[in-house]
Amino acid sequence: FTMPKGNFTLGAIFGAAMMAPLAIIINESRRRRKNEAETHGSEKEIMCQRRAPKRCGGAIQLKPDQYQEYTRLHDEVWPEVLERMARSNIRNFAIYYHEATNTLFSHFEWIGHWKMESDNEIERKGCKFAKAKYQQRIEKEKELFESDMEAIASDEIVRRWWSFCEPCQTPFPGQWPEMEPPPSRGGKGDWWTPLVCICHCSHWPVEYSDKLRDPELANLCDVAETL
């Protein structure tokens, strides 16, 4: 069987015309997969280098007759307060209540030190460098943490929010000086009694949701309003 010359030439041209776009698509797909692999690999490396968040816990007594008011307030935390906390690198903030003792327990994680040089980067520069750098890093972390906490304490909207929360609370005996004004009026110190973390038995988080509130909790609040 012999294809006429004209038809063969036409077929070759048509075939080449069809294959050229296909080759472009294949090459683009390969390039995209390569870029995704490099990006994900880089992200994974960064995530593995991140240090554990600083975990902070606190406790304070809730006045028995203020439970309803306190929960009502926290069903609708002001967006400006949540945003200030996020800007101050606070994540996973939660409050728990123990009814028998009328005690509130708070917990949050702070990640302001993620902006600093990672442990792996320090170790790659050598043991002597790492030892010299360690104390500087600890001091810098403390400075960053105190700066973030001060930004919260000096925020006028946060202080106004506290002015609604403080009447519901009673610091533990000896925790807050009697003559010291509360934090909402510029008082300095720990209104909540700091707790010591004696055990953490899980993998620490290396990334967080960009949502300000737990969607499930927000949905529960919406349902409660309709009841």
Steps between C-alpha positions, in 0.01 A plus 500: 500500500642840403361831627484768236774755549263788547301319766817391683632856516166629618486228768851582620418868528173427680674258739772751585240768558316273744815387685644849562227616743507158670876532555449846649231369737722208611801726559285749694358218713850371576620849588202556732552168679869580546420843645238352734745237620767761564251728679356225717848372577607848605187546712553161664861588579393833655226331702745238631734777613238687700537486875223408740257783579530661841208360700343718771235404753319704763227466764258736669178466697165575341236658721220238527226743404692620192517176302219594260641847440853372445392236251277753324797731455715224356230377264565823310861604556563835334675456161750774589609300806549184294695691237726660762574157646582364155734792426672431831569144380251327730345180368265234642373718785243313710325538837371206706269507800499277809157532658572343842770757579375783274841508336584618150803353325647673196754373251662642189799445275738776393698477175678836484836319505424333166631817336843431647783283372414130526688243710613319182644820354690567822632142523625509140730788597687287751487394862694798639276741315190314624608525865573870468174560321277303738487750786453790258206318344338434838532867594363608162201266534423645841524852359268416209248330729489790746463743210202307362335480842552873557341574161190316620496662845534851356233457232204725586237265357648202687494702822137586445426130443681416824286756682198275430681177590672609822179547707428132436838388637681482833880455501628238743596633847834676492514496120404866442604787730197653671594857411587419138235594240384216272666448158219689324611813688872452449584267787819298455547138590335162450124532546479129415728279711768351267503120482808283453489247217640177642425272204430518127461159340422570137639642179494878503323687219704642214220698335163648594170582334456857382151508657462714811250266668431128494223456237330229709490727805366789293228272360402389850465866602276563200281201588476612864370840391210337317387291799 
